[in-house]
Short mmCIF file of C-alpha atoms and ligand atoms in Angstrom, two decimals:
data_model
loop_
_atom_site.label_atom_id
_atom_site.label_comp_id
_atom_site.label_asym_id
_atom_site.label_seq_id
_atom_site.Cartn_x
_atom_site.Cartn_y
_atom_site.Cartn_z
CA UNK A 47 -234.27 -113.52 -29.14
CA UNK A 48 -236.78 -115.59 -28.45
CA UNK A 49 -238.74 -114.34 -24.66
CA UNK A 50 -237.41 -117.25 -22.89
CA UNK A 51 -233.87 -115.46 -23.32
CA UNK A 52 -235.84 -112.27 -20.91
CA UNK A 53 -235.39 -112.34 -17.58
CA UNK A 54 -237.53 -113.70 -15.34
CA UNK A 55 -239.97 -110.95 -13.67
CA UNK A 56 -241.97 -110.92 -11.05
CA UNK A 57 -245.08 -110.82 -12.56
CA UNK A 58 -243.78 -113.66 -14.81
CA UNK A 59 -243.41 -116.09 -11.75
CA UNK A 60 -246.53 -114.62 -9.72
CA UNK A 61 -249.79 -117.05 -11.52
CA UNK A 62 -246.48 -120.12 -11.16
CA UNK A 63 -245.91 -119.71 -6.72
CA UNK A 64 -247.58 -122.21 -4.77
CA UNK A 65 -249.71 -121.43 -2.08
CA UNK A 66 -248.20 -123.29 0.10
CA UNK A 67 -245.71 -123.63 3.44
CA UNK A 68 -243.29 -120.89 2.80
CA UNK A 69 -244.84 -117.20 1.73
CA UNK A 70 -242.27 -117.12 -0.78
CA UNK A 71 -241.61 -113.14 -1.47
CA UNK A 72 -239.50 -113.27 -5.47
CA UNK A 73 -237.37 -110.40 -6.20
CA UNK A 74 -236.80 -110.61 -9.92
CA UNK A 75 -233.33 -108.77 -11.97
CA UNK A 76 -231.94 -108.45 -14.54
CA UNK A 77 -227.86 -109.19 -14.85
CA UNK A 78 -226.39 -108.77 -10.93
CA UNK A 79 -222.94 -110.24 -9.34
CA UNK A 80 -224.81 -113.51 -8.15
CA UNK A 81 -228.21 -113.94 -6.47
CA UNK A 82 -226.08 -115.25 -3.70
CA UNK A 83 -224.83 -112.46 -2.53
CA UNK A 84 -227.68 -110.89 -3.27
CA UNK A 85 -230.18 -113.05 -0.38
CA UNK A 86 -226.96 -112.97 1.88
CA UNK A 87 -227.65 -109.07 2.48
CA UNK A 88 -231.91 -108.92 2.22
CA UNK A 89 -231.43 -111.76 4.39
CA UNK A 90 -228.73 -109.66 7.03
CA UNK A 91 -230.79 -106.30 6.65
CA UNK A 92 -233.42 -109.61 8.40
CA UNK A 93 -235.95 -109.90 5.27
CA UNK A 94 -237.82 -112.81 6.55
CA UNK A 95 -237.94 -116.57 5.44
CA UNK A 96 -239.42 -117.29 1.38
CA UNK A 97 -237.80 -114.03 0.53
CA UNK A 98 -236.40 -115.18 -3.38
CA UNK A 99 -234.34 -113.80 -5.66
CA UNK A 100 -233.89 -114.56 -9.28
CA UNK A 101 -231.93 -112.99 -11.73
CA UNK A 102 -231.72 -113.08 -16.27
CA UNK A 103 -227.34 -113.80 -16.16
CA UNK A 104 -224.95 -113.65 -12.69
CA UNK A 105 -221.85 -111.59 -13.71
CA UNK A 106 -220.09 -113.76 -10.77
CA UNK A 107 -222.46 -116.57 -9.74
CA UNK A 108 -219.91 -119.35 -7.69
CA UNK A 109 -220.33 -122.77 -7.38
CA UNK A 110 -219.03 -124.74 -4.13
CA UNK A 111 -215.11 -124.64 -3.68
CA UNK A 112 -214.61 -121.36 -4.86
CA UNK A 113 -215.66 -122.42 -8.22
CA UNK A 114 -217.11 -119.26 -11.09
CA UNK A 115 -220.55 -120.94 -12.10
CA UNK A 116 -220.99 -119.79 -15.46
CA UNK A 117 -224.76 -117.99 -15.57
CA UNK A 118 -225.61 -117.33 -18.79
CA UNK A 119 -229.24 -115.71 -20.35
CA UNK A 120 -231.26 -118.42 -20.13
CA UNK A 121 -230.28 -120.41 -17.59
CA UNK A 122 -233.07 -120.30 -13.82
CA UNK A 123 -230.52 -118.97 -10.91
CA UNK A 124 -231.98 -117.85 -8.15
CA UNK A 125 -231.47 -117.80 -4.33
CA UNK A 126 -233.98 -118.53 -1.55
CA UNK A 127 -233.62 -117.36 2.39
CA UNK A 128 -234.64 -119.52 4.80
CA UNK A 129 -234.16 -119.91 8.52
CA UNK A 130 -234.54 -123.44 9.16
CA UNK A 131 -234.61 -123.30 13.39
CA UNK A 132 -232.21 -126.71 13.42
CA UNK A 133 -229.01 -126.02 15.14
CA UNK A 134 -225.67 -125.59 13.13
CA UNK A 135 -224.27 -128.56 11.83
CA UNK A 136 -227.54 -129.92 10.72
CA UNK A 137 -227.43 -126.80 7.99
CA UNK A 138 -226.40 -129.16 5.45
CA UNK A 139 -229.45 -131.67 5.09
CA UNK A 140 -231.02 -127.72 3.37
CA UNK A 141 -227.73 -129.12 -0.02
CA UNK A 142 -229.97 -132.06 0.10
CA UNK A 143 -233.72 -130.74 -0.17
CA UNK A 144 -231.82 -128.43 -2.40
CA UNK A 145 -230.86 -131.09 -4.59
CA UNK A 146 -233.56 -133.76 -4.62
CA UNK A 147 -236.08 -130.40 -5.54
CA UNK A 148 -234.53 -129.35 -8.18
CA UNK A 149 -234.28 -133.73 -9.34
CA UNK A 150 -237.93 -133.66 -8.45
CA UNK A 151 -239.15 -130.14 -10.18
CA UNK A 152 -236.46 -130.78 -13.34
CA UNK A 153 -239.34 -134.06 -13.42
CA UNK A 154 -242.15 -133.22 -13.05
CA UNK A 155 -241.23 -129.88 -15.31
CA UNK A 156 -239.00 -130.63 -18.01
CA UNK A 157 -239.62 -134.81 -18.35
CA UNK A 158 -236.04 -135.11 -17.33
CA UNK A 159 -234.84 -138.41 -15.72
CA UNK A 160 -232.47 -136.02 -12.77
CA UNK A 161 -230.53 -137.87 -11.11
CA UNK A 162 -228.47 -136.88 -8.25
CA UNK A 163 -224.90 -137.17 -8.55
CA UNK A 164 -223.44 -136.76 -4.49
CA UNK A 165 -223.11 -134.74 -3.08
CA UNK A 166 -226.00 -132.18 -4.64
CA UNK A 167 -225.21 -131.90 -8.55
CA UNK A 168 -228.44 -132.65 -10.66
CA UNK A 169 -227.61 -134.98 -13.52
CA UNK A 170 -229.44 -136.09 -16.92
CA UNK A 171 -228.10 -138.50 -19.32
CA UNK A 172 -224.66 -138.54 -17.72
CA UNK A 173 -224.20 -134.91 -18.05
CA UNK A 174 -224.48 -131.69 -15.30
CA UNK A 175 -228.25 -130.35 -15.33
CA UNK A 176 -228.02 -128.38 -12.07
CA UNK A 177 -225.55 -127.20 -9.53
CA UNK A 178 -226.93 -126.29 -5.65
CA UNK A 179 -224.69 -124.70 -2.62
CA UNK A 180 -226.29 -123.08 0.51
CA UNK A 181 -224.47 -120.56 2.35
CA UNK A 182 -224.97 -119.08 5.91
CA UNK A 183 -226.16 -115.83 6.02
CA UNK A 184 -225.67 -115.55 9.89
CA UNK A 185 -227.93 -114.64 12.63
CA UNK A 186 -229.50 -118.39 11.64
CA UNK A 187 -230.50 -117.55 8.26
CA UNK A 188 -229.46 -119.78 5.66
CA UNK A 189 -228.98 -119.14 2.01
CA UNK A 190 -230.09 -121.97 -1.03
CA UNK A 191 -228.47 -121.19 -3.91
CA UNK A 192 -229.43 -123.02 -7.56
CA UNK A 193 -228.68 -122.51 -10.80
CA UNK A 194 -230.21 -124.71 -13.63
CA UNK A 195 -229.29 -124.34 -16.94
CA UNK A 196 -232.78 -124.13 -18.53
CA UNK A 197 -232.47 -123.11 -22.37
CA UNK A 198 -228.83 -122.38 -22.27
CA UNK A 199 -228.24 -123.13 -25.40
CA UNK A 200 -225.14 -125.33 -26.19
CA UNK A 201 -222.04 -123.15 -27.99
CA UNK A 202 -222.38 -122.19 -23.87
CA UNK A 203 -222.51 -124.10 -21.65
CA UNK A 204 -219.27 -123.80 -19.67
CA UNK A 205 -216.33 -126.56 -19.59
CA UNK A 206 -214.50 -127.75 -17.57
CA UNK A 207 -212.17 -130.97 -16.50
CA UNK A 208 -214.98 -132.50 -14.10
CA UNK A 209 -217.43 -133.14 -16.15
CA UNK A 210 -219.92 -132.28 -19.41
CA UNK A 211 -222.78 -130.39 -18.85
CA UNK A 212 -226.60 -130.04 -20.60
CA UNK A 213 -229.44 -127.82 -20.59
CA UNK A 214 -233.04 -128.38 -20.53
CA UNK A 215 -232.83 -127.31 -23.32
CA UNK A 216 -230.27 -129.82 -25.47
CA UNK A 217 -231.96 -131.79 -23.68
CA UNK A 218 -235.22 -131.88 -24.43
CA UNK A 219 -234.54 -130.24 -28.30
CA UNK A 220 -236.91 -126.88 -27.58
CA UNK A 221 -236.90 -124.17 -24.81
CA UNK A 222 -238.72 -125.21 -21.35
CA UNK A 223 -241.09 -122.84 -19.07
CA UNK A 224 -238.42 -120.82 -16.75
CA UNK A 225 -242.04 -119.57 -14.61
CA UNK A 226 -242.88 -123.00 -14.72
CA UNK A 227 -239.82 -124.72 -13.94
CA UNK A 228 -239.01 -121.99 -10.96
CA UNK A 229 -242.69 -122.70 -9.27
CA UNK A 230 -241.75 -126.41 -9.37
CA UNK A 231 -239.04 -126.03 -7.51
CA UNK A 232 -240.39 -123.80 -5.05
CA UNK A 233 -243.16 -126.13 -4.70
CA UNK A 234 -241.20 -129.57 -4.21
CA UNK A 235 -238.52 -126.44 -1.74
CA UNK A 236 -241.30 -126.16 0.52
CA UNK A 237 -242.22 -129.59 0.88
CA UNK A 238 -238.70 -131.30 1.30
CA UNK A 239 -237.46 -128.18 3.76
CA UNK A 240 -241.17 -129.23 5.58
CA UNK A 241 -239.63 -132.76 6.33
CA UNK A 242 -235.98 -131.68 6.96
CA UNK A 243 -237.56 -129.29 9.18
CA UNK A 244 -240.20 -131.39 10.77
CA UNK A 245 -239.36 -134.74 12.45
CA UNK A 246 -239.43 -136.94 8.77
CA UNK A 247 -235.32 -136.30 8.12
CA UNK A 248 -235.58 -139.61 7.51
CA UNK A 249 -237.81 -139.95 4.51
CA UNK A 250 -235.57 -136.76 2.47
CA UNK A 251 -232.00 -139.08 2.73
CA UNK A 252 -234.25 -142.10 1.37
CA UNK A 253 -235.94 -140.04 -1.70
CA UNK A 254 -232.07 -138.19 -1.54
CA UNK A 255 -230.43 -142.21 -2.12
CA UNK A 256 -233.20 -143.42 -4.25
CA UNK A 257 -232.54 -140.66 -7.03
CA UNK A 258 -228.56 -140.90 -6.41
CA UNK A 259 -226.29 -142.15 -9.51
CA UNK A 260 -223.40 -143.37 -7.36
CA UNK A 261 -226.01 -145.59 -4.37
CA UNK A 262 -223.99 -149.18 -5.89
CA UNK A 263 -221.62 -147.52 -7.58
CA UNK A 264 -218.67 -148.00 -8.54
CA UNK A 265 -216.83 -144.05 -7.31
CA UNK A 266 -213.10 -142.18 -7.03
CA UNK A 267 -212.75 -139.98 -4.61
CA UNK A 268 -210.53 -137.45 -3.88
CA UNK A 269 -210.37 -135.73 -0.93
CA UNK A 270 -207.24 -133.15 0.27
CA UNK A 271 -204.29 -134.68 -1.97
CA UNK A 272 -206.01 -138.46 -1.02
CA UNK A 273 -207.40 -141.32 -3.50
CA UNK A 274 -209.87 -142.96 -3.05
CA UNK A 275 -211.94 -146.22 -4.68
CA UNK A 276 -214.42 -148.35 -4.07
CA UNK A 277 -218.33 -148.55 -4.30
CA UNK A 278 -221.02 -147.03 -2.25
CA UNK A 279 -222.60 -149.08 -0.25
CA UNK A 280 -224.58 -145.56 2.23
CA UNK A 281 -224.98 -142.49 1.71
CA UNK A 282 -226.26 -140.82 5.54
CA UNK A 283 -228.61 -138.32 6.99
CA UNK A 284 -225.36 -135.98 7.16
CA UNK A 285 -224.47 -136.08 4.06
CA UNK A 286 -221.68 -138.84 3.96
CA UNK A 287 -220.93 -140.97 1.32
CA UNK A 288 -219.81 -144.42 2.15
CA UNK A 289 -217.35 -146.67 0.37
CA UNK A 290 -216.40 -150.25 0.66
CA UNK A 291 -212.16 -149.57 0.03
CA UNK A 292 -211.06 -152.05 -2.78
CA UNK A 293 -209.03 -152.93 0.36
CA UNK A 294 -212.66 -153.86 2.27
CA UNK A 295 -212.22 -151.75 4.55
CA UNK A 296 -214.78 -148.31 4.41
CA UNK A 297 -214.87 -144.46 4.74
CA UNK A 298 -217.20 -141.59 5.18
CA UNK A 299 -216.79 -139.18 3.53
CA UNK A 300 -218.35 -136.15 4.40
CA UNK A 301 -218.55 -133.64 1.97
CA UNK A 302 -217.08 -130.73 2.80
CA UNK A 303 -213.45 -128.88 2.13
CA UNK A 304 -211.73 -130.07 -0.19
CA UNK A 305 -213.68 -132.96 -2.39
CA UNK A 306 -214.53 -134.31 -5.70
CA UNK A 307 -215.97 -138.12 -6.80
CA UNK A 308 -216.28 -139.61 -9.66
CA UNK A 309 -218.42 -142.58 -11.29
CA UNK A 310 -215.79 -144.79 -13.00
C1 BTN B 183 -222.23 -126.11 -7.80
O1 BTN B 183 -222.69 -127.08 -8.50
O2 BTN B 183 -220.99 -125.49 -7.50
C2 BTN B 183 -223.49 -125.01 -7.00
C3 BTN B 183 -223.68 -123.96 -8.59
C4 BTN B 183 -224.81 -123.40 -7.56
C5 BTN B 183 -224.96 -122.17 -8.59
C6 BTN B 183 -226.15 -121.52 -7.75
S1 BTN B 183 -226.54 -120.06 -9.60
C7 BTN B 183 -227.38 -118.62 -8.41
C8 BTN B 183 -226.83 -118.96 -6.98
N1 BTN B 183 -226.24 -117.73 -7.30
C9 BTN B 183 -224.59 -118.15 -7.67
O3 BTN B 183 -223.62 -117.38 -7.62
N2 BTN B 183 -224.77 -119.08 -7.54
C10 BTN B 183 -226.11 -120.14 -7.31
#
């Protein structure tokens, strides 16, 4: 077994933690059901902002819309406890924080051109490399869950009807340092988080737009049973994508409920 397939430990990641805005407190596990559930329990028992749960693998990892999230050894599976003092209706912005942070971390730490497919998936070369989800933990706490297929082998990547998946190892042809990627991800998260909680949400939205894979593209959106086809000409602060439909009408689609977008 290559050393990179071992679960990360607190000692592995400590030298890579940013000495910045959030006091990160890492809790590393070999295998858990879902790091989001562990982080939610910690948040409910009063653990502060900056508590991060990382696991070598997950037996019940989940994605958005209740989907299964395949989490074999070699990936980077983590959940952060955040306590932003913002109204609940703005919490969706944390997904933008996460997506921008992951795309930037992958760019800087792995030299891969990560782009964001609406709303918050990180893609490289047309394939999904990472996913982000936000869950409320009550009492003003949120869990930002991030899954990056770091050193997942090609044969261990998930297959589904929505997208093809890839990993850093597949794209680069060699393993990456998950500890370094982990540290970089926390550093990129805290800088975007300070834009989000401060008064500069606009530059965060601008960065999200500039990293977007869908801006200006012809897309098909499935919302509930409804099919929409058009060109993306807006990405807004509340996470909405704005389409110009084929008949010229405009339609705003929020990233909530049963909605998926496909680039045509
Ligand atoms: C998605 O693209 O649907 C979001 C995927 C989020 C997966 C991560 S892995 C760590 C954390 N724990 C989970 O159970 N899910 C998130």
